[in-house]
Amino acid sequence: MNSILLIGFMGAGKSTVGSLLAQKLNWPMIDLDDLITEKIQMPINDYFDQFGEATFRQVESNVLKDNLRTKAIIATGGGIVVSALNRSLLKAQPKVIYLKTEPQTLVTRIKNDTKNIRPLATEKSEGEIISLLNGRLTHYEDSAAIVVETTERSPEEIVEEIMERLAMA
Ligand code: S3P
């Protein structure tokens, strides 16, 4: 059994859409960042400060590999496609969904999100966030089997499209 993986930039709605999809399909939902936090025993932001991004990416790859065959909806972290290894793991999966969102919408959501402290976005300028996104865009497209537009659409509409495209509606 393959998992259904949601990829996309920070603020794309992976956790929100993932929870709703899990509810509709009656599948469990896994948030990869939560599993990583459990494993590293500290907030991701602190881990970045102490060990750097490269070490975080290794932990992220291991947690991804461990869960690819779980029957679950998996919300990934926005940087999952930074690693070439992760990109090839994702490409080999049939149910990887890229939640594609306009840059301005992402920036607004990230800036309004006071709950998540993101080492690569919190305290960064709009220009820095957009250039990070631009560097990843082709990776998201290349790693996904299905691309779903999310700008100005409700989580319900997005979930409906995902279920139709996976022929699970
Ligand atoms: C990251 C995104 C975050 C988290 C970490 C790094 C990124 O996840 O994994 O802060 O590099 O884009 P979200 O996309 O859930 O915010």
Tab-separated table of C-alpha atoms in Angstrom, residues 36-37 39-60 119:
chain	number	residue	atom	x	y	z
A	36	ILE	CA	10.595	14.738	12.915
A	37	THR	CA	9.949	16.862	16.019
A	39	LYS	CA	12.525	12.157	16.703
A	40	ILE	CA	14.801	15.170	17.292
A	41	GLN	CA	13.092	15.997	20.600
A	42	MET	CA	13.090	19.735	19.998
A	43	PRO	CA	11.342	22.326	17.840
A	44	ILE	CA	12.529	22.313	14.204
A	45	ASN	CA	13.636	25.936	14.528
A	46	ASP	CA	15.998	25.063	17.412
A	47	TYR	CA	17.331	22.073	15.469
A	48	PHE	CA	18.163	24.311	12.500
A	49	ASP	CA	20.026	26.682	14.854
A	50	GLN	CA	22.004	23.909	16.502
A	51	PHE	CA	22.694	21.470	13.669
A	52	GLY	CA	21.954	23.320	10.429
A	53	GLU	CA	19.711	22.626	7.472
A	54	ALA	CA	21.777	19.774	5.948
A	55	THR	CA	21.438	17.639	9.091
A	56	PHE	CA	17.726	18.399	9.254
A	57	ARG	CA	17.350	17.247	5.625
A	58	GLN	CA	18.949	13.890	6.498
A	59	VAL	CA	16.501	13.326	9.341
A	60	GLU	CA	13.668	14.371	7.020
A	119	PRO	CA	13.499	28.860	10.237
